[in-house]
Each structure stands twice: as structure tokens, then as C-alpha cells.
Amino acid sequence: MTETPPEACLDAALPDLAGAFGLGEVRRRRFLADGLMNRNWLVETSTGSYAVKQITDVPLAKVRRNLAMLPGLAHDGLPVPAALQTADAECVVEVAGQGFCALPWVEGTHVQGTDLDHDQAHQLGELLAGLHRSLSRHASPSPSGAPVPRTTDAGTASRAADEHSARFPAQPTEVFDKETVEALHQRKDLLASHAGRQPQGSRLAGPHGWTHGDFQYRNLLRRDGAIVAILDWDRVAVRSYAEEVARTAQVQFGGGGRFSLDRVAAFVSGYRSLIPLSEGDLADAVHRLWWKRATDFWQLEFYFERRDPAFGDLFLADEALLHWWTDHFDEVRTAFATHHGPRRLGAVRSV
């Protein structure tokens, strides 16, 4: 990631971006520090307010492909703001070797999954199913084959834990350093105890197709209780549908070091009311996601690479959830298989 301060980076590019996207006269801009991956700003101009993003984490060709499908999703009734285009119908503008895109600003707030009520969790599942249906019509090319599962064995993950531990002082004094080194030791113990539970098989269970890739509260805007925008289309790819359901449930309803199992059940039931997933499909996806979390250290990799303490905090939070999940594995699997109808009918459109 570039070391240029956010304000200087945008200020250097704004004249070209304003001209290319027809933003009008720029009156003020504000850096949005909440994003974990890319850089984002609110830019207010004579023609309106816009979200401008500097793309740092994904190849620009992939971003162009993904943004081009948003009008189709919006036409299907999904809350998707379409990206602005240049006179040449380009959604991405490059300035000094950096890629930028712009979208209309949408007012709303990010609401964590554990703050949703039962019906909102159910409706969120319906929305994800509707999104998958719409992506099957508008994303291209058509999937040529089922995605192949990738797993890391316990020995490789244990060595990775040692490598990360070695990046901290031998006698750590900072609170974060102490807690992280201890967490890495505990991760090695977990891996040693559960090495025989690595998922097997060369195929993922259940249907697959184009998916959002990061469908969770940080990329959903709510206003007056309703979702008004689905954001961040960088990671659209072909995946198992059950994989995205499991990952969304983990990020949405895995707060405070444990799953909110009732909300998980409501969310998954909402999804299954529109797209059928069997208990076996879901059990396979949940097992594989648990193992992935037990064997990866992506938060620490970003922590060291970007020197961003937010990734360190995320590692410790996710570590607490991993151990709770391991201790309550059968309860979590049951929650994904439990049918939970909505307590009241929501106004979610079936896309």
C-alpha cells in the first residue's frame, strides 16, 4: 500500500477524477478511515456527493469487470449504487499509476450483525439469496466448473504460527504483543489437538456460482432499519453458495467471541427459503470454514505488511471466536441446519 498520506494522494488525483467522472467543482472531501483494505473518501461537489475509492487491493481489470455488472443488479431491484462512468464508459480512472472509481454517496450506517433482530437476520439471508440469483444473470462469464477446495494442513499452519511468533520480541512488554504471542501458542495447541479433523474431498458440497465475496456489515449500509446499499464489489468470484453463507454468518453473527446462534439460524433459514441448500451442503461449508480459520493468519499478515493496528485487534477478536467455535462445534453446525421462519413477513423482494 502506498505510503502517501490519504489527503495528499486524493488531492493530487482529484482534478483528473473530477473531470473524467463529471463531478463538478470540488467543495470538500473527507477521508473515511473505517475501511480495512482500500482507501475511501466522501467528496462533495457542485453536482452532489460521491464516494471515491482508491483501488489498492485488487487488479484493475477485475474491478472494471465487477463494476460493469452493477446496473443489471440494480435493475433487478437490489440496493446497488451503480458506478460513475467517463465519457468513454470507463468505471475506473488511472491517475499516476493508481486506479480510482466513484459512486453516488448513499447515506446510511453500518450495523453489526449482533445488533439485528430475528426478522432482520432472516431478511438478510433472503437478500443474499436474491443477490446470488441476480449475479447468475448478470455476472460473466458463466462458471466453467465447480471451485476446487484449498486446505492447509495442521503442520504447515503450526510452522506459520512459529514464524509469526518470531516477529515479536522474545520477552514482549506491550499488551498486544503479549496477548498475540500467547494466542499463537494456543493456536498451536488447537492444531495439535484437532489435526485429524482436516476436511477431506476434492469437491465442495452443494450449488455454486458467482458470489459477492465479502457480504457483511462493513459493506452494507442501513437507513431506518432497511439495507439501502450493498458496497465493495472487489471480490466477486465463483464460489460455493454455502461457503458464502457460512462466511457471512461468521462475520455478521460472530461478535464478542461467540456466535449468536439464534441469528445464525434465522439468517440461514432466510437464505434457504429462496435457494435450497441441504444440511450436508451447510455442514461441509461450516467445517471447511472452521478449518480455514484454524489454519490461516491473514490478519497478522496484514498487520505487519500495513502496520495497521486494526488488523491486530481483528486477529485477537477472531481468535476468541475460533476457540469458542471449536468448543461448541456441534451447536454451531446445528444452528446452520435449524429451520427458523420469520416472526413476521418482511418486505424483501425475491430477485
CSV table of N, CA, C and O in Angstrom, one decimal, residues 203-299:
chain,number,residue,atom,x,y,z
A,203,ARG,N,-14.1,-32.0,-3.8
A,203,ARG,CA,-15.2,-31.2,-4.3
A,203,ARG,C,-16.0,-30.5,-3.1
A,203,ARG,O,-16.1,-31.1,-2.0
A,204,LEU,N,-16.4,-29.3,-3.4
A,204,LEU,CA,-17.3,-28.6,-2.4
A,204,LEU,C,-18.7,-29.1,-2.6
A,204,LEU,O,-19.2,-29.3,-3.7
A,205,ALA,N,-19.4,-29.2,-1.4
A,205,ALA,CA,-20.8,-29.7,-1.5
A,205,ALA,C,-21.7,-28.6,-1.9
A,205,ALA,O,-21.5,-27.4,-1.6
A,206,GLY,N,-22.8,-29.0,-2.7
A,206,GLY,CA,-23.9,-28.0,-3.0
A,206,GLY,C,-23.6,-27.2,-4.2
A,206,GLY,O,-22.6,-27.3,-4.9
A,207,PRO,N,-24.6,-26.3,-4.6
A,207,PRO,CA,-24.5,-25.5,-5.8
A,207,PRO,C,-23.5,-24.4,-5.6
A,207,PRO,O,-23.1,-24.0,-4.5
A,208,HIS,N,-23.0,-23.9,-6.8
A,208,HIS,CA,-22.0,-22.8,-6.8
A,208,HIS,C,-22.4,-21.9,-7.9
A,208,HIS,O,-23.2,-22.1,-8.8
A,209,GLY,N,-21.8,-20.7,-7.8
A,209,GLY,CA,-22.0,-19.7,-8.8
A,209,GLY,C,-21.3,-18.4,-8.4
A,209,GLY,O,-20.5,-18.4,-7.5
A,210,TRP,N,-21.6,-17.3,-9.1
A,210,TRP,CA,-20.9,-16.0,-8.8
A,210,TRP,C,-21.4,-15.5,-7.4
A,210,TRP,O,-22.6,-15.6,-7.1
A,211,THR,N,-20.5,-15.0,-6.6
A,211,THR,CA,-20.8,-14.5,-5.3
A,211,THR,C,-20.2,-13.2,-5.0
A,211,THR,O,-19.2,-12.8,-5.7
A,212,HIS,N,-20.6,-12.5,-4.0
A,212,HIS,CA,-20.1,-11.2,-3.7
A,212,HIS,C,-18.7,-11.2,-3.1
A,212,HIS,O,-17.8,-10.5,-3.5
A,213,GLY,N,-18.5,-12.2,-2.2
A,213,GLY,CA,-17.1,-12.4,-1.7
A,213,GLY,C,-16.8,-11.7,-0.4
A,213,GLY,O,-15.9,-12.1,0.4
A,214,ASP,N,-17.6,-10.7,0.0
A,214,ASP,CA,-17.4,-10.0,1.3
A,214,ASP,C,-18.7,-9.4,1.8
A,214,ASP,O,-18.8,-8.2,2.1
A,215,PHE,N,-19.8,-10.2,1.7
A,215,PHE,CA,-21.1,-9.7,2.1
A,215,PHE,C,-21.2,-9.7,3.6
A,215,PHE,O,-21.4,-10.8,4.2
A,216,GLN,N,-21.1,-8.6,4.2
A,216,GLN,CA,-21.1,-8.4,5.7
A,216,GLN,C,-21.3,-7.0,6.1
A,216,GLN,O,-21.3,-6.1,5.2
A,217,TYR,N,-21.5,-6.7,7.4
A,217,TYR,CA,-22.0,-5.4,7.8
A,217,TYR,C,-21.1,-4.3,7.4
A,217,TYR,O,-21.6,-3.1,7.2
A,218,ARG,N,-19.8,-4.5,7.2
A,218,ARG,CA,-18.9,-3.3,6.8
A,218,ARG,C,-19.2,-2.9,5.4
A,218,ARG,O,-18.9,-1.8,5.0
A,219,ASN,N,-19.9,-3.8,4.6
A,219,ASN,CA,-20.2,-3.4,3.2
A,219,ASN,C,-21.7,-3.3,3.0
A,219,ASN,O,-22.2,-3.4,1.9
A,220,LEU,N,-22.5,-3.1,4.1
A,220,LEU,CA,-23.9,-2.9,4.0
A,220,LEU,C,-24.3,-1.6,4.7
A,220,LEU,O,-23.9,-1.4,5.8
A,221,LEU,N,-25.0,-0.8,4.0
A,221,LEU,CA,-25.5,0.5,4.6
A,221,LEU,C,-27.0,0.3,4.9
A,221,LEU,O,-27.8,-0.1,4.1
A,222,ARG,N,-27.4,0.7,6.2
A,222,ARG,CA,-28.8,0.7,6.6
A,222,ARG,C,-29.2,2.1,6.9
A,222,ARG,O,-28.5,2.9,7.4
A,223,ARG,N,-30.5,2.3,6.6
A,223,ARG,CA,-31.2,3.5,7.0
A,223,ARG,C,-32.6,3.2,7.4
A,223,ARG,O,-33.3,2.5,6.6
A,224,ASP,N,-33.0,3.6,8.6
A,224,ASP,CA,-34.3,3.3,9.1
A,224,ASP,C,-34.6,1.8,9.1
A,224,ASP,O,-35.7,1.3,8.8
A,225,GLY,N,-33.6,1.0,9.4
A,225,GLY,CA,-33.7,-0.4,9.6
A,225,GLY,C,-33.6,-1.2,8.3
A,225,GLY,O,-33.5,-2.4,8.4
A,226,ALA,N,-33.6,-0.6,7.2
A,226,ALA,CA,-33.5,-1.3,5.9
A,226,ALA,C,-32.2,-1.1,5.2
A,226,ALA,O,-31.5,-0.1,5.4
A,227,ILE,N,-31.7,-2.1,4.5
A,227,ILE,CA,-30.5,-2.0,3.7
A,227,ILE,C,-30.7,-1.2,2.5
A,227,ILE,O,-31.6,-1.5,1.7
A,228,VAL,N,-29.9,-0.1,2.4
A,228,VAL,CA,-30.1,0.8,1.3
A,228,VAL,C,-28.9,0.7,0.3
A,228,VAL,O,-29.0,1.3,-0.8
A,229,ALA,N,-27.8,0.0,0.6
A,229,ALA,CA,-26.7,-0.1,-0.3
A,229,ALA,C,-25.9,-1.3,0.1
A,229,ALA,O,-25.6,-1.6,1.2
A,230,ILE,N,-25.5,-2.1,-1.0
A,230,ILE,CA,-24.5,-3.1,-0.9
A,230,ILE,C,-23.2,-2.6,-1.5
A,230,ILE,O,-23.3,-2.2,-2.7
A,231,LEU,N,-22.2,-2.6,-0.8
A,231,LEU,CA,-20.9,-1.9,-1.2
A,231,LEU,C,-19.8,-2.9,-1.5
A,231,LEU,O,-20.0,-4.1,-1.2
A,232,ASP,N,-18.7,-2.5,-2.0
A,232,ASP,CA,-17.4,-3.2,-2.2
A,232,ASP,C,-17.6,-4.4,-3.0
A,232,ASP,O,-17.8,-5.5,-2.5
A,233,TRP,N,-17.4,-4.3,-4.3
A,233,TRP,CA,-17.6,-5.3,-5.3
A,233,TRP,C,-16.2,-5.9,-5.8
A,233,TRP,O,-16.1,-6.5,-6.9
A,234,ASP,N,-15.2,-5.7,-5.0
A,234,ASP,CA,-13.8,-6.1,-5.4
A,234,ASP,C,-13.7,-7.6,-5.5
A,234,ASP,O,-12.8,-8.1,-6.3
A,235,ARG,N,-14.4,-8.4,-4.7
A,235,ARG,CA,-14.1,-9.8,-4.5
A,235,ARG,C,-15.1,-10.7,-5.1
A,235,ARG,O,-15.3,-11.9,-4.7
A,236,VAL,N,-15.8,-10.2,-6.1
A,236,VAL,CA,-16.8,-11.1,-6.8
A,236,VAL,C,-16.0,-12.2,-7.5
A,236,VAL,O,-15.1,-12.0,-8.2
A,237,ALA,N,-16.5,-13.5,-7.2
A,237,ALA,CA,-15.9,-14.7,-7.8
A,237,ALA,C,-16.8,-15.8,-7.7
A,237,ALA,O,-17.9,-15.8,-7.0
A,238,VAL,N,-16.5,-16.9,-8.4
A,238,VAL,CA,-17.3,-18.1,-8.4
A,238,VAL,C,-16.9,-18.9,-7.1
A,238,VAL,O,-15.7,-19.2,-6.9
A,239,ARG,N,-17.9,-19.2,-6.3
A,239,ARG,CA,-17.7,-19.9,-5.1
A,239,ARG,C,-18.9,-20.8,-4.8
A,239,ARG,O,-19.9,-20.7,-5.4
A,240,SER,N,-18.7,-21.7,-3.9
A,240,SER,CA,-19.8,-22.5,-3.3
A,240,SER,C,-20.8,-21.5,-2.6
A,240,SER,O,-20.3,-20.6,-1.9
A,241,TYR,N,-22.1,-21.6,-2.9
A,241,TYR,CA,-23.0,-20.7,-2.3
A,241,TYR,C,-23.0,-20.9,-0.7
A,241,TYR,O,-23.1,-20.0,0.0
A,242,ALA,N,-22.9,-22.2,-0.3
A,242,ALA,CA,-22.8,-22.5,1.1
A,242,ALA,C,-21.6,-21.8,1.8
A,242,ALA,O,-21.7,-21.4,2.9
A,243,GLU,N,-20.5,-21.7,1.0
A,243,GLU,CA,-19.3,-21.1,1.5
A,243,GLU,C,-19.6,-19.6,1.9
A,243,GLU,O,-19.2,-19.1,3.0
A,244,GLU,N,-20.3,-18.9,1.0
A,244,GLU,CA,-20.5,-17.5,1.3
A,244,GLU,C,-21.6,-17.4,2.4
A,244,GLU,O,-21.5,-16.4,3.2
A,245,VAL,N,-22.5,-18.2,2.4
A,245,VAL,CA,-23.5,-18.2,3.6
A,245,VAL,C,-22.8,-18.4,4.9
A,245,VAL,O,-23.0,-17.7,5.8
A,246,ALA,N,-21.9,-19.4,4.9
A,246,ALA,CA,-21.1,-19.6,6.2
A,246,ALA,C,-20.3,-18.5,6.6
A,246,ALA,O,-20.2,-18.1,7.7
A,247,ARG,N,-19.5,-17.9,5.6
A,247,ARG,CA,-18.6,-16.8,5.9
A,247,ARG,C,-19.4,-15.6,6.4
A,247,ARG,O,-19.0,-14.9,7.3
A,248,THR,N,-20.5,-15.3,5.7
A,248,THR,CA,-21.3,-14.1,6.1
A,248,THR,C,-21.8,-14.3,7.5
A,248,THR,O,-21.8,-13.4,8.3
A,249,ALA,N,-22.3,-15.5,7.8
A,249,ALA,CA,-22.8,-15.7,9.2
A,249,ALA,C,-21.7,-15.6,10.2
A,249,ALA,O,-22.0,-15.0,11.3
A,250,GLN,N,-20.5,-16.0,9.9
A,250,GLN,CA,-19.4,-15.9,10.8
A,250,GLN,C,-19.1,-14.4,11.1
A,250,GLN,O,-19.0,-14.0,12.2
A,251,VAL,N,-19.0,-13.6,10.0
A,251,VAL,CA,-18.6,-12.2,10.2
A,251,VAL,C,-19.7,-11.4,10.8
A,251,VAL,O,-19.5,-10.6,11.7
A,252,GLN,N,-20.9,-11.7,10.4
A,252,GLN,CA,-22.1,-11.0,10.9
A,252,GLN,C,-22.5,-11.3,12.3
A,252,GLN,O,-22.8,-10.4,13.1
A,253,PHE,N,-22.4,-12.6,12.7
A,253,PHE,CA,-23.0,-13.0,13.9
A,253,PHE,C,-22.0,-13.7,14.9
A,253,PHE,O,-22.4,-14.4,15.8
A,254,GLY,N,-20.7,-13.4,14.6
A,254,GLY,CA,-19.7,-13.9,15.5
A,254,GLY,C,-19.0,-12.9,16.3
A,254,GLY,O,-17.8,-12.9,16.5
A,255,GLY,N,-19.8,-12.0,16.9
A,255,GLY,CA,-19.2,-10.9,17.7
A,255,GLY,C,-19.1,-11.3,19.2
A,255,GLY,O,-19.7,-12.2,19.7
A,256,GLY,N,-18.2,-10.6,19.9
A,256,GLY,CA,-18.0,-10.9,21.3
A,256,GLY,C,-17.4,-12.2,21.6
A,256,GLY,O,-17.6,-12.8,22.7
A,257,GLY,N,-16.7,-12.9,20.7
A,257,GLY,CA,-16.1,-14.1,20.9
A,257,GLY,C,-17.0,-15.3,20.9
A,257,GLY,O,-16.6,-16.4,21.4
A,258,ARG,N,-18.2,-15.2,20.3
A,258,ARG,CA,-19.1,-16.3,20.2
A,258,ARG,C,-20.1,-16.1,19.1
A,258,ARG,O,-20.3,-14.9,18.7
A,259,PHE,N,-20.7,-17.1,18.6
A,259,PHE,CA,-21.8,-16.9,17.7
A,259,PHE,C,-23.1,-16.6,18.4
A,259,PHE,O,-23.4,-17.2,19.4
A,260,SER,N,-23.9,-15.7,17.7
A,260,SER,CA,-25.3,-15.6,18.1
A,260,SER,C,-26.1,-16.6,17.3
A,260,SER,O,-26.5,-16.4,16.2
A,261,LEU,N,-26.3,-17.8,17.9
A,261,LEU,CA,-26.8,-18.9,17.2
A,261,LEU,C,-28.2,-18.7,16.7
A,261,LEU,O,-28.6,-19.2,15.6
A,262,ASP,N,-29.0,-18.0,17.5
A,262,ASP,CA,-30.4,-17.8,17.0
A,262,ASP,C,-30.4,-16.9,15.7
A,262,ASP,O,-31.2,-17.2,14.8
A,263,ARG,N,-29.5,-15.9,15.7
A,263,ARG,CA,-29.4,-15.1,14.5
A,263,ARG,C,-28.9,-15.9,13.3
A,263,ARG,O,-29.3,-15.7,12.2
A,264,VAL,N,-27.9,-16.7,13.6
A,264,VAL,CA,-27.3,-17.6,12.5
A,264,VAL,C,-28.5,-18.4,11.9
A,264,VAL,O,-28.6,-18.5,10.7
A,265,ALA,N,-29.3,-19.1,12.8
A,265,ALA,CA,-30.4,-19.9,12.3
A,265,ALA,C,-31.4,-19.1,11.5
A,265,ALA,O,-31.8,-19.5,10.4
A,266,ALA,N,-31.7,-17.9,11.9
A,266,ALA,CA,-32.6,-17.0,11.2
A,266,ALA,C,-32.1,-16.6,9.8
A,266,ALA,O,-32.8,-16.7,8.8
A,267,PHE,N,-30.8,-16.2,9.8
A,267,PHE,CA,-30.2,-15.8,8.5
A,267,PHE,C,-30.1,-16.9,7.5
A,267,PHE,O,-30.5,-16.8,6.4
A,268,VAL,N,-29.6,-18.1,8.0
A,268,VAL,CA,-29.5,-19.2,7.1
A,268,VAL,C,-30.9,-19.7,6.6
A,268,VAL,O,-31.1,-20.0,5.4
A,269,SER,N,-31.9,-19.7,7.4
A,269,SER,CA,-33.3,-20.0,7.0
A,269,SER,C,-33.8,-19.0,6.0
A,269,SER,O,-34.5,-19.5,5.0
A,270,GLY,N,-33.5,-17.8,6.1
A,270,GLY,CA,-33.9,-16.8,5.1
A,270,GLY,C,-33.3,-17.1,3.8
A,270,GLY,O,-34.0,-17.0,2.8
A,271,TYR,N,-32.0,-17.4,3.8
A,271,TYR,CA,-31.4,-17.8,2.5
A,271,TYR,C,-32.0,-19.1,1.9
A,271,TYR,O,-32.4,-19.1,0.7
A,272,ARG,N,-32.2,-20.1,2.7
A,272,ARG,CA,-32.7,-21.4,2.2
A,272,ARG,C,-34.2,-21.3,1.8
A,272,ARG,O,-34.7,-22.1,1.1
A,273,SER,N,-34.9,-20.2,2.2
A,273,SER,CA,-36.3,-20.0,1.7
A,273,SER,C,-36.3,-19.7,0.3
A,273,SER,O,-37.4,-19.8,-0.4
A,274,LEU,N,-35.2,-19.2,-0.3
A,274,LEU,CA,-35.1,-18.8,-1.7
A,274,LEU,C,-34.2,-19.7,-2.5
A,274,LEU,O,-34.5,-20.0,-3.7
A,275,ILE,N,-33.1,-20.2,-2.0
A,275,ILE,CA,-32.2,-21.1,-2.6
A,275,ILE,C,-32.0,-22.3,-1.7
A,275,ILE,O,-31.5,-22.1,-0.6
A,276,PRO,N,-32.3,-23.5,-2.2
A,276,PRO,CA,-32.2,-24.7,-1.3
A,276,PRO,C,-30.7,-25.1,-1.1
A,276,PRO,O,-30.0,-25.2,-2.1
A,277,LEU,N,-30.4,-25.2,0.1
A,277,LEU,CA,-29.1,-25.8,0.5
A,277,LEU,C,-29.4,-26.9,1.5
A,277,LEU,O,-30.1,-26.7,2.4
A,278,SER,N,-28.8,-28.1,1.3
A,278,SER,CA,-29.1,-29.2,2.2
A,278,SER,C,-28.3,-29.0,3.5
A,278,SER,O,-27.3,-28.2,3.5
A,279,GLU,N,-28.7,-29.8,4.5
A,279,GLU,CA,-27.9,-29.8,5.7
A,279,GLU,C,-26.5,-30.2,5.4
A,279,GLU,O,-25.5,-29.7,6.1
A,280,GLY,N,-26.3,-31.2,4.5
A,280,GLY,CA,-25.0,-31.7,4.2
A,280,GLY,C,-24.1,-30.6,3.5
A,280,GLY,O,-22.9,-30.4,3.8
A,281,ASP,N,-24.8,-29.8,2.6
A,281,ASP,CA,-24.1,-28.7,2.0
A,281,ASP,C,-23.5,-27.7,3.0
A,281,ASP,O,-22.4,-27.3,3.0
A,282,LEU,N,-24.4,-27.3,4.0
A,282,LEU,CA,-24.0,-26.4,5.0
A,282,LEU,C,-23.0,-26.9,6.0
A,282,LEU,O,-22.1,-26.3,6.4
A,283,ALA,N,-23.2,-28.2,6.4
A,283,ALA,CA,-22.2,-28.8,7.3
A,283,ALA,C,-20.8,-28.9,6.7
A,283,ALA,O,-19.8,-28.6,7.3
A,284,ASP,N,-20.7,-29.2,5.4
A,284,ASP,CA,-19.4,-29.2,4.7
A,284,ASP,C,-18.8,-27.8,4.7
A,284,ASP,O,-17.6,-27.6,5.0
A,285,ALA,N,-19.6,-26.8,4.4
A,285,ALA,CA,-19.1,-25.4,4.3
A,285,ALA,C,-18.7,-24.9,5.7
A,285,ALA,O,-17.6,-24.2,5.8
A,286,VAL,N,-19.4,-25.2,6.7
A,286,VAL,CA,-19.1,-24.7,8.1
A,286,VAL,C,-17.8,-25.4,8.6
A,286,VAL,O,-16.9,-24.8,9.2
A,287,HIS,N,-17.7,-26.7,8.3
A,287,HIS,CA,-16.5,-27.5,8.6
A,287,HIS,C,-15.3,-26.9,7.9
A,287,HIS,O,-14.2,-26.6,8.6
A,288,ARG,N,-15.4,-26.6,6.6
A,288,ARG,CA,-14.2,-26.1,5.9
A,288,ARG,C,-13.9,-24.7,6.4
A,288,ARG,O,-12.7,-24.3,6.4
A,289,LEU,N,-14.9,-23.8,6.7
A,289,LEU,CA,-14.6,-22.5,7.1
A,289,LEU,C,-13.9,-22.5,8.5
A,289,LEU,O,-13.0,-21.8,8.8
A,290,TRP,N,-14.4,-23.4,9.4
A,290,TRP,CA,-13.7,-23.6,10.7
A,290,TRP,C,-12.3,-23.9,10.5
A,290,TRP,O,-11.4,-23.4,11.2
A,291,TRP,N,-12.0,-24.9,9.7
A,291,TRP,CA,-10.6,-25.3,9.5
A,291,TRP,C,-9.8,-24.2,8.8
A,291,TRP,O,-8.6,-24.0,9.2
A,292,LYS,N,-10.4,-23.5,7.9
A,292,LYS,CA,-9.7,-22.3,7.3
A,292,LYS,C,-9.3,-21.3,8.4
A,292,LYS,O,-8.1,-20.8,8.4
A,293,ARG,N,-10.2,-21.0,9.3
A,293,ARG,CA,-9.9,-20.1,10.3
A,293,ARG,C,-8.8,-20.6,11.3
A,293,ARG,O,-8.0,-19.9,11.9
A,294,ALA,N,-8.8,-22.0,11.5
A,294,ALA,CA,-7.8,-22.6,12.4
A,294,ALA,C,-6.4,-22.6,11.8
A,294,ALA,O,-5.4,-22.7,12.5
A,295,THR,N,-6.3,-22.4,10.4
A,295,THR,CA,-5.0,-22.6,9.8
A,295,THR,C,-4.5,-21.3,9.1
A,295,THR,O,-3.5,-21.4,8.5
A,296,ASP,N,-5.3,-20.2,9.1
A,296,ASP,CA,-4.8,-19.0,8.5
A,296,ASP,C,-4.5,-17.9,9.5
A,296,ASP,O,-5.0,-18.0,10.6
A,297,PHE,N,-3.7,-17.0,9.1
A,297,PHE,CA,-3.2,-15.9,9.9
A,297,PHE,C,-3.3,-14.6,9.1
A,297,PHE,O,-2.4,-13.7,9.3
A,298,TRP,N,-4.3,-14.4,8.2
A,298,TRP,CA,-4.3,-13.3,7.3
A,298,TRP,C,-4.3,-12.0,8.1
A,298,TRP,O,-3.7,-11.0,7.6
A,299,GLN,N,-4.9,-11.9,9.2
A,299,GLN,CA,-5.0,-10.6,9.9
A,299,GLN,C,-3.6,-10.2,10.4
A,299,GLN,O,-3.2,-9.0,10.2
